[in-house]
Tab-separated table of C-alpha atoms in Angstrom:
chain	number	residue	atom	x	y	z
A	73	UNK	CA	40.798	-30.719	0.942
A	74	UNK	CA	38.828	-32.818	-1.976
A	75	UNK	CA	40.502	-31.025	-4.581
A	76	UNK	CA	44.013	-32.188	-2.808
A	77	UNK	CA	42.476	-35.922	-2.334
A	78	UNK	CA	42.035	-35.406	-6.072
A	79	UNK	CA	45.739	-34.972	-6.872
A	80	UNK	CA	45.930	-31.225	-6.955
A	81	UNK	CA	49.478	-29.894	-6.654
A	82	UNK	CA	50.423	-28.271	-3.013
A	83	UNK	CA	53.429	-26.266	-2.528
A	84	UNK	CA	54.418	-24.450	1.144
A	85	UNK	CA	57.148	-22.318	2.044
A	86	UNK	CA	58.311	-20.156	4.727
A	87	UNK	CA	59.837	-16.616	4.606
A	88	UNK	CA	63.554	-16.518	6.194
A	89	UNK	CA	63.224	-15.011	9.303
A	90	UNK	CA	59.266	-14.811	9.041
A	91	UNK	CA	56.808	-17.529	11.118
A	92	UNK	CA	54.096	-16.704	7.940
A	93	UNK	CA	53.469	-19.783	5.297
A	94	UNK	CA	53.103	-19.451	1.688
A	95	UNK	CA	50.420	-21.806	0.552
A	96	UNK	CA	50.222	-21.881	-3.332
A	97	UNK	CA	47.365	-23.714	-4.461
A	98	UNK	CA	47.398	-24.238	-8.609
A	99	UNK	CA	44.053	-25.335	-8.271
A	100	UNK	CA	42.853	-21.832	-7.174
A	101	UNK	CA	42.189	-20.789	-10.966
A	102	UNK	CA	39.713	-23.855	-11.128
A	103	UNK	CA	37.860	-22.606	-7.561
A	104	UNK	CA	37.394	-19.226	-9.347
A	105	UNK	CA	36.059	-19.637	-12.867
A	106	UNK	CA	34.040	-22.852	-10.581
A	107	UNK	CA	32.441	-19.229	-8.073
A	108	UNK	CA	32.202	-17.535	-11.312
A	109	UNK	CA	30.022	-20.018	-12.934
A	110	UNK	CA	27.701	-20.711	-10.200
A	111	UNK	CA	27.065	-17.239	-9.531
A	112	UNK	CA	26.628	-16.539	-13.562
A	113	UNK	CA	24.114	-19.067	-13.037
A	114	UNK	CA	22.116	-17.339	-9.797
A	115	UNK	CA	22.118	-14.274	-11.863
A	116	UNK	CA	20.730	-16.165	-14.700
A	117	UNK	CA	17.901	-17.684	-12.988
A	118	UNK	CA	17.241	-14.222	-11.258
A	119	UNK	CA	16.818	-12.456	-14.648
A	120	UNK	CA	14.390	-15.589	-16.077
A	121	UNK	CA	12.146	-15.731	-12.729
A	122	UNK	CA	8.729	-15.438	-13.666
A	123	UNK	CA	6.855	-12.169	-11.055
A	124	UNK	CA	3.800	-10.726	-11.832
A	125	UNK	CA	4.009	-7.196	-12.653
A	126	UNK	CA	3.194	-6.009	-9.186
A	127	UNK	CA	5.929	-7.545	-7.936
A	128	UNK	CA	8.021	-5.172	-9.961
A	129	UNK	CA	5.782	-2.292	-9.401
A	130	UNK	CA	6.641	-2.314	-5.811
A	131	UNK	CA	10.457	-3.370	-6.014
A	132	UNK	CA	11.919	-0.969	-9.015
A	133	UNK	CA	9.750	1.495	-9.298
A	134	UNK	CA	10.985	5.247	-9.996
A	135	UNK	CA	7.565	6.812	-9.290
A	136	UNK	CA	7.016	10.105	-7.192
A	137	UNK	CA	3.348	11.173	-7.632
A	138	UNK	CA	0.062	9.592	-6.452
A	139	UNK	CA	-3.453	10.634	-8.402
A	140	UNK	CA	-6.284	10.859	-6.304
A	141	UNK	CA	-9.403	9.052	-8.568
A	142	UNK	CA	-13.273	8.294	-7.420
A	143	UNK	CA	-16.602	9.487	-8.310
A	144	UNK	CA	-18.037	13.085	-8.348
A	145	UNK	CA	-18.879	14.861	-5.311
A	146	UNK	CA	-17.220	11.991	-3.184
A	147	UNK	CA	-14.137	14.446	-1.473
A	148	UNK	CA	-11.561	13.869	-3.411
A	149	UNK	CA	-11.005	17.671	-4.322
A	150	UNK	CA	-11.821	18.216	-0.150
A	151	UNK	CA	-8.717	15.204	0.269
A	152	UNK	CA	-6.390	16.999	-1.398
A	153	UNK	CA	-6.553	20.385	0.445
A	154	UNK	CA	-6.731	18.623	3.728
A	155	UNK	CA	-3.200	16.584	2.088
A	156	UNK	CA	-1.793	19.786	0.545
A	157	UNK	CA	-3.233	22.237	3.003
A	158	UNK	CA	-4.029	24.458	0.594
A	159	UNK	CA	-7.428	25.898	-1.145
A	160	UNK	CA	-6.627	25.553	-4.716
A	161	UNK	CA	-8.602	22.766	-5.269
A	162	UNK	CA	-12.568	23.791	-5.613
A	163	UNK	CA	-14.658	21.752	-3.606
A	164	UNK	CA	-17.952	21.854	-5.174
A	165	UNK	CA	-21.418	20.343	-4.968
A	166	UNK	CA	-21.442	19.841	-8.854
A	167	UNK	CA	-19.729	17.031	-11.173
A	168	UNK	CA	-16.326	17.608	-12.716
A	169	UNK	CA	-15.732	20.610	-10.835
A	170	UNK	CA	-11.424	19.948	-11.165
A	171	UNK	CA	-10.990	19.736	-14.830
A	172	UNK	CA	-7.535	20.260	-14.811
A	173	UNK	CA	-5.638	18.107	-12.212
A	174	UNK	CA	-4.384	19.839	-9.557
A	175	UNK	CA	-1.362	19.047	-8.622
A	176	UNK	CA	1.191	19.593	-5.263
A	177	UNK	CA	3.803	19.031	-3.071
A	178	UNK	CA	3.513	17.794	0.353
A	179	UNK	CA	6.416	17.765	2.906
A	180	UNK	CA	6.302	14.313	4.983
A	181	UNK	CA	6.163	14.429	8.329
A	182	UNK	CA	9.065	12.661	9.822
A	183	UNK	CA	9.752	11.509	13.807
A	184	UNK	CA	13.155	10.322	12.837
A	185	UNK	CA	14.566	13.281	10.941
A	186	UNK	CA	13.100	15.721	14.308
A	187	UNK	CA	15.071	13.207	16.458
A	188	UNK	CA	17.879	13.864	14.347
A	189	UNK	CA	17.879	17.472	14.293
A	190	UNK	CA	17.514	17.497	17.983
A	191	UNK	CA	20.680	15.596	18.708
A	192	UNK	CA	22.579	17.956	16.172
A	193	UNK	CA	20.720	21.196	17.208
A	194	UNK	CA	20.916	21.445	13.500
A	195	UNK	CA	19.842	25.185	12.749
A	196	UNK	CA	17.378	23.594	9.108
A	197	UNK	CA	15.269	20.604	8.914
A	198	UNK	CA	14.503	19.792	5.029
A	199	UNK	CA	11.815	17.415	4.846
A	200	UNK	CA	10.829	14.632	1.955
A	201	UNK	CA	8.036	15.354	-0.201
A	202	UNK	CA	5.560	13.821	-2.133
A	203	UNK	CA	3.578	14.752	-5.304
A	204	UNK	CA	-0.061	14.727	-4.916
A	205	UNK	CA	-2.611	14.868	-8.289
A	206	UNK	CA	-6.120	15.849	-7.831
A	207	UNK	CA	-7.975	14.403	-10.796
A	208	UNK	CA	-12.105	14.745	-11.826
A	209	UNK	CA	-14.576	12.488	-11.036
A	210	UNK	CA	-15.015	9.343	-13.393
A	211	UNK	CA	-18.177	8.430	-14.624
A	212	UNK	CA	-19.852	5.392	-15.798
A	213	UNK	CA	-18.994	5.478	-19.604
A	214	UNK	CA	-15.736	7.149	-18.883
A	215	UNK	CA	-13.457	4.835	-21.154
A	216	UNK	CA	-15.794	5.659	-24.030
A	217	UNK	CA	-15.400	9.794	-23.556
A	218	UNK	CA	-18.768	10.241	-21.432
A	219	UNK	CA	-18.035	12.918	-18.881
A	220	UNK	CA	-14.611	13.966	-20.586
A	221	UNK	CA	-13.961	10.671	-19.474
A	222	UNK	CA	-10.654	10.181	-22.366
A	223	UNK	CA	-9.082	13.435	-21.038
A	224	UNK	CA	-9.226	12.768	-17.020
A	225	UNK	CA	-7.970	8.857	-17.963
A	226	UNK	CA	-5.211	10.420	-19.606
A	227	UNK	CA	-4.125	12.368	-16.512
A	228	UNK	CA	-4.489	8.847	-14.371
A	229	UNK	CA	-2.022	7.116	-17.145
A	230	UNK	CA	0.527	9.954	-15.755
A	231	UNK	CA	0.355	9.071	-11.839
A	232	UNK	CA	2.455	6.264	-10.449
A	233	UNK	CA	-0.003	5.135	-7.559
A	234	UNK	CA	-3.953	5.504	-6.938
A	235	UNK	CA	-5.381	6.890	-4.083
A	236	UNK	CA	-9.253	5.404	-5.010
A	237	UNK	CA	-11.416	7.472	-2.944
A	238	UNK	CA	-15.229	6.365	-1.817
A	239	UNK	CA	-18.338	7.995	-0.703
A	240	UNK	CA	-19.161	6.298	2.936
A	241	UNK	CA	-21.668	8.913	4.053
A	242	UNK	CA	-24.701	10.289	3.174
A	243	UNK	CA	-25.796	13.980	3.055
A	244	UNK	CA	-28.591	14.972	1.243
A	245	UNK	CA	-27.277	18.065	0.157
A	246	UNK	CA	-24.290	16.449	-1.323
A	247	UNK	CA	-25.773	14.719	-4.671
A	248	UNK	CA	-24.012	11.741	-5.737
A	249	UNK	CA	-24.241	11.004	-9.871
A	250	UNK	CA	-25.861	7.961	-9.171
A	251	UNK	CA	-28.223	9.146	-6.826
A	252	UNK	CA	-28.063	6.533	-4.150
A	253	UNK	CA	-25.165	6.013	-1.611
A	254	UNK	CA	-22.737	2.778	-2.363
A	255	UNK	CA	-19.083	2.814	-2.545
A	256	UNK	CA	-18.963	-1.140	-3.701
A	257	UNK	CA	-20.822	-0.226	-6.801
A	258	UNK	CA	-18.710	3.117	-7.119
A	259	UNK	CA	-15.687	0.648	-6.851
A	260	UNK	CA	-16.701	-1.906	-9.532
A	261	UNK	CA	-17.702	0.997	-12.146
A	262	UNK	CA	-14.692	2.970	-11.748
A	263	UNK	CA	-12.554	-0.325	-11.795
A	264	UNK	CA	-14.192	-1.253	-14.873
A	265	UNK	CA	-13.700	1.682	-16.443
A	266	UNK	CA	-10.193	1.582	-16.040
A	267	UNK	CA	-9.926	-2.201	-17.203
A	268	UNK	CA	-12.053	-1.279	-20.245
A	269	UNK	CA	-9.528	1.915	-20.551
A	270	UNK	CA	-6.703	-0.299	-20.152
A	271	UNK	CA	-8.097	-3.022	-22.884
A	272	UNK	CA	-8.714	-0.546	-25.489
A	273	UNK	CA	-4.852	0.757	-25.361
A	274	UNK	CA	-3.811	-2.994	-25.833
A	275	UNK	CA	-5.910	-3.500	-28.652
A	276	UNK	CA	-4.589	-0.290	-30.338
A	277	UNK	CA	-1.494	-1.194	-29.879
A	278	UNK	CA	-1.581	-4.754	-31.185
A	279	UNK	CA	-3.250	-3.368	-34.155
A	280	UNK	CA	-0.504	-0.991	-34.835
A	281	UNK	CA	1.743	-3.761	-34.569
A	282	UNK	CA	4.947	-3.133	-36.903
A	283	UNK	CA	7.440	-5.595	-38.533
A	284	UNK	CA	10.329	-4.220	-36.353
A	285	UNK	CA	8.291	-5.159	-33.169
A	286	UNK	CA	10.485	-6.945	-31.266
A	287	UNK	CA	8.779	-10.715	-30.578
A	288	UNK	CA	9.261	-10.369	-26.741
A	289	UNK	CA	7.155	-7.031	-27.330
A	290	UNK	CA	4.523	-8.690	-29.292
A	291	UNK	CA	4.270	-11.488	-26.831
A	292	UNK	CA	3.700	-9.494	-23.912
A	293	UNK	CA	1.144	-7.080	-25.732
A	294	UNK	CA	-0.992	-10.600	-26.330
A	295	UNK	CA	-0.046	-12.000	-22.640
A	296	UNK	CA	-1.485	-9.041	-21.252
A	297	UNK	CA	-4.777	-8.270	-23.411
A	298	UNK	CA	-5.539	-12.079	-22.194
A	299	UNK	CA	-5.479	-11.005	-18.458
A	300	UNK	CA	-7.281	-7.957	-19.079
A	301	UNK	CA	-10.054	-10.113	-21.293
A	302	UNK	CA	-10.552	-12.348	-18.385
A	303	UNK	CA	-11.436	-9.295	-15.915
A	304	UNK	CA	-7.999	-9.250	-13.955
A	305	UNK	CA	-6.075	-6.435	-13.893
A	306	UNK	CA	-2.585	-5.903	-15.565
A	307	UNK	CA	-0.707	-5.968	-11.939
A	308	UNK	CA	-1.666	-9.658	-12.434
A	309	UNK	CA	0.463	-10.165	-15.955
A	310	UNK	CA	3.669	-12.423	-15.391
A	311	UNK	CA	6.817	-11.710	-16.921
A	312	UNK	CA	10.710	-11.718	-16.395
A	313	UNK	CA	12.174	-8.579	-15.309
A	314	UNK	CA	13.389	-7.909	-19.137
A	315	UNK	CA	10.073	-8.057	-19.700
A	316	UNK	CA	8.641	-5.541	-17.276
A	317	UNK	CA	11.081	-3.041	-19.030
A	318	UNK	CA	9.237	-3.158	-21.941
A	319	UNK	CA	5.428	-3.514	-19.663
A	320	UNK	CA	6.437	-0.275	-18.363
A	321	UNK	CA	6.334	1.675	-21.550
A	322	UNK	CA	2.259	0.188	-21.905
A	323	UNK	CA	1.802	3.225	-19.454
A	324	UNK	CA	-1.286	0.560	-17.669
A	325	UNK	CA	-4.093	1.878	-15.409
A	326	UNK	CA	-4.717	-1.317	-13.588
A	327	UNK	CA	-1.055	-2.291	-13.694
A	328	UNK	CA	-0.723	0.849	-10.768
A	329	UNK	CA	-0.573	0.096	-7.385
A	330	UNK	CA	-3.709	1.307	-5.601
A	331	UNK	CA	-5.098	1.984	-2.168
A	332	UNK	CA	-8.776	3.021	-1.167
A	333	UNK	CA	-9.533	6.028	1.220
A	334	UNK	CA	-13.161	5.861	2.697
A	335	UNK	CA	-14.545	9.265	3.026
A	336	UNK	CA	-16.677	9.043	6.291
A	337	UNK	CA	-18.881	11.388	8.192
A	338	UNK	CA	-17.235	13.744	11.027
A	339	UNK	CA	-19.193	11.343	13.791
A	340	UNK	CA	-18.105	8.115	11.884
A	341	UNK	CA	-14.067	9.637	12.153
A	342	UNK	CA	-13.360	7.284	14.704
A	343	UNK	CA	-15.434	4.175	14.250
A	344	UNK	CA	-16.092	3.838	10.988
A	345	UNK	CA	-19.464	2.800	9.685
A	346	UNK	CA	-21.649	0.005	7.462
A	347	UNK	CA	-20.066	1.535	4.623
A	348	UNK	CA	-16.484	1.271	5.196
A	349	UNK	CA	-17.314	-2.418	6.547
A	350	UNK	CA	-18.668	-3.571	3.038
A	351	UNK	CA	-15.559	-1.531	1.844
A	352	UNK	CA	-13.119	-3.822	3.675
A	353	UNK	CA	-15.046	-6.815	2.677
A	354	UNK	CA	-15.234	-5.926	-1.266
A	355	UNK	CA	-11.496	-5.542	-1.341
A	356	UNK	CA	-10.097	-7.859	1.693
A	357	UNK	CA	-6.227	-8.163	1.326
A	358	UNK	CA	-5.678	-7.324	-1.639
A	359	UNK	CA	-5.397	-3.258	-1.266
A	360	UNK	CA	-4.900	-1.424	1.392
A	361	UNK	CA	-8.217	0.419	2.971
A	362	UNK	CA	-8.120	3.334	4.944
A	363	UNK	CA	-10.674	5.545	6.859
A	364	UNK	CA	-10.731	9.534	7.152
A	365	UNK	CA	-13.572	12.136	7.408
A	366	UNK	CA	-11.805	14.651	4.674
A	367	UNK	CA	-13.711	17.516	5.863
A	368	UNK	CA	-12.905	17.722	9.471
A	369	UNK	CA	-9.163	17.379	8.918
A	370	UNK	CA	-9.017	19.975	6.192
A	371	UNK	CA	-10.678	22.025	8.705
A	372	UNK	CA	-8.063	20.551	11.340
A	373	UNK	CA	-4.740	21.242	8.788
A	374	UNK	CA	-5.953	24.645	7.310
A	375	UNK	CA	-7.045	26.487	11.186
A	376	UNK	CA	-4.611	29.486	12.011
A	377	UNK	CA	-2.841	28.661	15.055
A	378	UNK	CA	-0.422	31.405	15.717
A	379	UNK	CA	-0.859	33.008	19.078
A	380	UNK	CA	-2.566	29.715	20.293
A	381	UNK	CA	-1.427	27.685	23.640
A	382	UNK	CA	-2.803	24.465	21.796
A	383	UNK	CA	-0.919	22.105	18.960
A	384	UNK	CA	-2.357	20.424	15.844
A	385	UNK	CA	-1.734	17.395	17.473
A	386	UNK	CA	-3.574	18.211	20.073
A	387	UNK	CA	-6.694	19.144	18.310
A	388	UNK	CA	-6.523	15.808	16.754
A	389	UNK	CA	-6.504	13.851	20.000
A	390	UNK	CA	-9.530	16.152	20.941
A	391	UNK	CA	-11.564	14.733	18.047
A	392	UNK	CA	-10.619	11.023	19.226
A	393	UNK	CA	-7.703	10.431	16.871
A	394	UNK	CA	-3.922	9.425	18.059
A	395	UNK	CA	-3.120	9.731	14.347
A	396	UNK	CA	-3.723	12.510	11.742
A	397	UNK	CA	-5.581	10.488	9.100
A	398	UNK	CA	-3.776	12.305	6.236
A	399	UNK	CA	-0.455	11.399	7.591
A	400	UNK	CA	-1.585	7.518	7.514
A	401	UNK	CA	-2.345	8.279	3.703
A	402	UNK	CA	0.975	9.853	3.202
A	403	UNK	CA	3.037	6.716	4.714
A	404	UNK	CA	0.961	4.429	2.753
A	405	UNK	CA	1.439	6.312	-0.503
A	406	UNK	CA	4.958	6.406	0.083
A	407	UNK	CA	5.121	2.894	0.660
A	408	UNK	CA	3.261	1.772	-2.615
A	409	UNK	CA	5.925	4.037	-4.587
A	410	UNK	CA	8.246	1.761	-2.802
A	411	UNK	CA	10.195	5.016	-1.265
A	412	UNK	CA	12.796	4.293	1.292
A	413	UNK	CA	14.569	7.894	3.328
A	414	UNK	CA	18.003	8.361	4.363
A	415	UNK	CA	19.231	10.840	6.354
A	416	UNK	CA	21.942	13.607	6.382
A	417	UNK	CA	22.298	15.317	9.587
A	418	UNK	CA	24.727	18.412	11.113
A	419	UNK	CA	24.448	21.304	12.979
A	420	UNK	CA	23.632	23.376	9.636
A	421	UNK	CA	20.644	20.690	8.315
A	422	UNK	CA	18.872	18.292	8.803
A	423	UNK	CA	17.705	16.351	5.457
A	424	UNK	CA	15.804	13.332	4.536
A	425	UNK	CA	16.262	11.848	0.994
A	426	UNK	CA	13.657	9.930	-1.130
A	427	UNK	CA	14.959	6.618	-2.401
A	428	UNK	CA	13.964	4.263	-4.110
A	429	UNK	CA	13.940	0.238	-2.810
A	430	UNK	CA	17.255	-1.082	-3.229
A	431	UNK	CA	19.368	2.121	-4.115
A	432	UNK	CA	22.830	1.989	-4.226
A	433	UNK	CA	25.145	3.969	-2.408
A	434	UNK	CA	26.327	5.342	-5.101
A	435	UNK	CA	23.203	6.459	-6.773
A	436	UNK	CA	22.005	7.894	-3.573
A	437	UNK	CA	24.871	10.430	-3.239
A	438	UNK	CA	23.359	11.537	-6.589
A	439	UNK	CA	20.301	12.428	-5.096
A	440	UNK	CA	21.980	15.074	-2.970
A	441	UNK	CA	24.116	16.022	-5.973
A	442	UNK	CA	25.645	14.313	-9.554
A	443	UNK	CA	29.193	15.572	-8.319
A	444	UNK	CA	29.163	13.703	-5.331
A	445	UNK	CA	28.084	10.608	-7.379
A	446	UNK	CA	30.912	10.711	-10.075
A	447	UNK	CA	33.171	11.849	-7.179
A	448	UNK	CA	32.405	9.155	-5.087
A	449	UNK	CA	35.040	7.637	-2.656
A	450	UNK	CA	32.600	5.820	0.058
A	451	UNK	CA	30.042	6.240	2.463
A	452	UNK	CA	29.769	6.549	6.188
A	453	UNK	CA	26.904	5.254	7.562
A	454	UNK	CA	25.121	4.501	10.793
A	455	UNK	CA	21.681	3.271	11.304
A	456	UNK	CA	19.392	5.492	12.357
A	457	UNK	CA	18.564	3.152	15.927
A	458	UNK	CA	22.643	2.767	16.667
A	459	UNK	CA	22.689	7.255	16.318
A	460	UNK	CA	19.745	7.409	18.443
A	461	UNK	CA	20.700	5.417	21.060
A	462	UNK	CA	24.094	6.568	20.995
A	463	UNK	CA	23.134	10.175	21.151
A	464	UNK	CA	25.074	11.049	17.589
A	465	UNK	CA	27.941	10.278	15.296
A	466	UNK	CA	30.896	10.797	18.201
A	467	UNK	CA	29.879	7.837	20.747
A	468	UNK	CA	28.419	5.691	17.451
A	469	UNK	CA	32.218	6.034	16.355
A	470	UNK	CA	33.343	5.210	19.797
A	471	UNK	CA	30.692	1.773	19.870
A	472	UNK	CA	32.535	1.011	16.359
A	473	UNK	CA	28.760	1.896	14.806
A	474	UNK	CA	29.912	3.986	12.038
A	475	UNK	CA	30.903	1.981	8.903
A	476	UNK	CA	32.378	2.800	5.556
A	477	UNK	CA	30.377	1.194	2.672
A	478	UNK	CA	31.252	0.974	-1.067
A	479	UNK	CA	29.791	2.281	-3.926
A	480	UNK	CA	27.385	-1.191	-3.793
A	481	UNK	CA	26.272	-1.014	-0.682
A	482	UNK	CA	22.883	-0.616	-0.665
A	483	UNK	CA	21.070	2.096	1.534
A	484	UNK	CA	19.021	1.037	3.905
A	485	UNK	CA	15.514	3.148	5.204
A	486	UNK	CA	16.286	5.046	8.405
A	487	UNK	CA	20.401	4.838	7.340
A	488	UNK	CA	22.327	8.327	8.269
A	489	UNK	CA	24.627	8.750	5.294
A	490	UNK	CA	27.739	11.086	5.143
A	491	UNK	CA	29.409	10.620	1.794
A	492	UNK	CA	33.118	11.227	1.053
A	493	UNK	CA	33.750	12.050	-2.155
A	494	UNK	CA	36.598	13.859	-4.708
A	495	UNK	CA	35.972	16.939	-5.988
């Protein structure tokens, strides 16, 4: 209407026969390039806004494995069988008993894909899985080499996310390399180590600095040795998201998203202790903190069932948990990767699919194959409450729950995803 105030030219006509107007507007052309202009601009400012690299750590990252870090003798190497439920990790009483990382994958437990299956009496369930790293104990010194120190810092560098494990009980026959029991000080030597890891890389590669270093490259390599100088951690280091392209090739420790696992004592499983309190306190909001006695639920995960009247689950709520500690790990690491599941579901399988944050639909199909990607026509998709609730894909079609999505669209977690596709 204030374009026509403003003189633009109006022309109507009607169809012979037909009640349907023709409405020409010339100005249209000027409305267009006007949408096209503004929304150059939102993409502008969008590629200019200032994050810190955490920000992008937890929105675009492609990771898939976490590294479990600590101390010696703290239960890291006891954390991962109880994760992996396995053995292959040697759980001794000595320091740097796991030279070489262990590393394996763990199939997520998932309520929604088992409500899924049961609705399609699917014949296979396929669950995600995540990659789990078992490194050695750090040391004080370890940026510097003592304790192999270089070698096991290397293997963190590879890891997208840190499981930071601490001692919260005390056992005499369990030596710690410190000799005295106290995971804040465990936490501020290993962090440091990292930091002073982490500055040592930056200085290396400023010095190596070449003339075809790009100045955005350069700039960044300074912006971030100033964070680290100042005792912050890289995660902390503001840039654009052209920017964090280039951050990511730094390969930072402390630019990792990290949790901390308290280790506690089989009594202490369900209340926690002192320990875990000054734990909580050290780190406040700023990680995650969670609680598990390690040795119990290895012993839980790893006992021989078969034959028995009694579940796993059971046995848990027998030692006082509702929850499987390891399974609260799991769903956290997941959600620092930034990992998002859909679902494909039929009486042949049941699947879930790790995604990344913000996947299109297109790119997902590519997860279940590359054909189905370059063949792709679109996507039917119903959320995973609308299937539930309407007991599968039939009365969700009926309920007009089922939609067909472009190759934009982007997946959401808990979506149930059949793809159409040529070829």
């Amino acid at each position: 209407r204030k374009m026509l105030r403003q003189g633009s030219t109006l022309s109507i006509g009607r169809r012979t026969g037909n009640h349907d107007s023709r409405i020409c507007i010339h100005s249209r052309s000027i409305l267009r390039s006007s949408y096209q202009r503004s929304f150059a601009k939102k993409e502008e400012k969008a590629e200019d806004a200032i994050m810190p690299a955490s920000y992008y750590a937890s929105k675009l990252s492609t990771g898939k494995s976490a590294g479990i870090i600590g101390m010696p003798n703290i239960g890291k190497s006891t954390l991962f069988n109880a994760l992996t439920s396995t053995q292959i990790a040697q759980a001794a009483n000595f320091p740097f008993c796991t030279i070489n990382p262990n590393v394996a994958r763990v199939a997520v437990e998932d309520e929604r894909l088992e409500a899924l299956a049961k609705i399609c009496q699917s014949d296979k369930i396929t669950k995600t899985q995540m990659e789990f790293v078992d490194i050695a104990g750090l040391i004080k010194g370890a940026s510097t080499g003592a304790g192999l120190g270089n070698q096991f810092l290397g293997n963190i560098r590879e890891v997208s996310v840190l499981l930071h494990v601490v001692r919260c009980f005390d056992d005499a026959l369990i030596t710690h390399v410190e000799e005295s029991v106290d995971p804040v000080r465990d936490i501020e030597t290993i962090n440091l180590e990292l930091l002073l890891s982490d500055i040592d890389l930056i200085e290396r590669a400023r010095a190596k600095k070449k003339k075809e270093t790009s100045r955005m490259h350069s700039d960044l390599l300074d912006r971030t040795h100033q964070v680290l100088q100042e005792g912050k951690w890289a995660s902390e280091v503001k840039m654009t998201i052209q920017e964090w392209e280039v951050f990511k090739t730094f390969r930072l420790i402390t630019a990792k998203p990290m949790m901390y696992v308290c280790n506690v004592a089989d009594k202490d499983g369900q209340t926690g202790n002192a320990l875990v309190d000054s734990v909580r306190k050290h780190v406040g909001e700023k990680n995650p903190v969670f609680m598990i006695s390690a040795r119990i639920e290895e012993e839980l995960v790893n006992m021989d069932l078969s034959g028995e009247k009694i579940s796993r689950q059971e046995l848990f709520e027998m030692e006082g948990l509702k929850e499987s500690g390891l399974n609260k790990v799991i769903k956290a690491s997941r959600r620092l990767l930034g990992l998002e599941t859909f679902y494909t579901a039929g009486p042949t399988e049941a699947r879930a699919w790790n995604i990344p944050g913000q996947t299109k639909a297109k790119d997902a199909a590519g997860y279940i194959h590359t054909d189905i990607s370059k063949g792709f026509v679109k996507a039917e998709v119903i959320s995973y409450d609308d299937y539930i609730r309407c007991n599968g894909e039939k009365q969700a079609k009926v309920e007009g729950k089922l939609r067909f999505e472009g190759p934009s669209y982007i997946v959401q977690d808990g979506d149930v995803v059949h793809f159409k596709h040529n070829g």
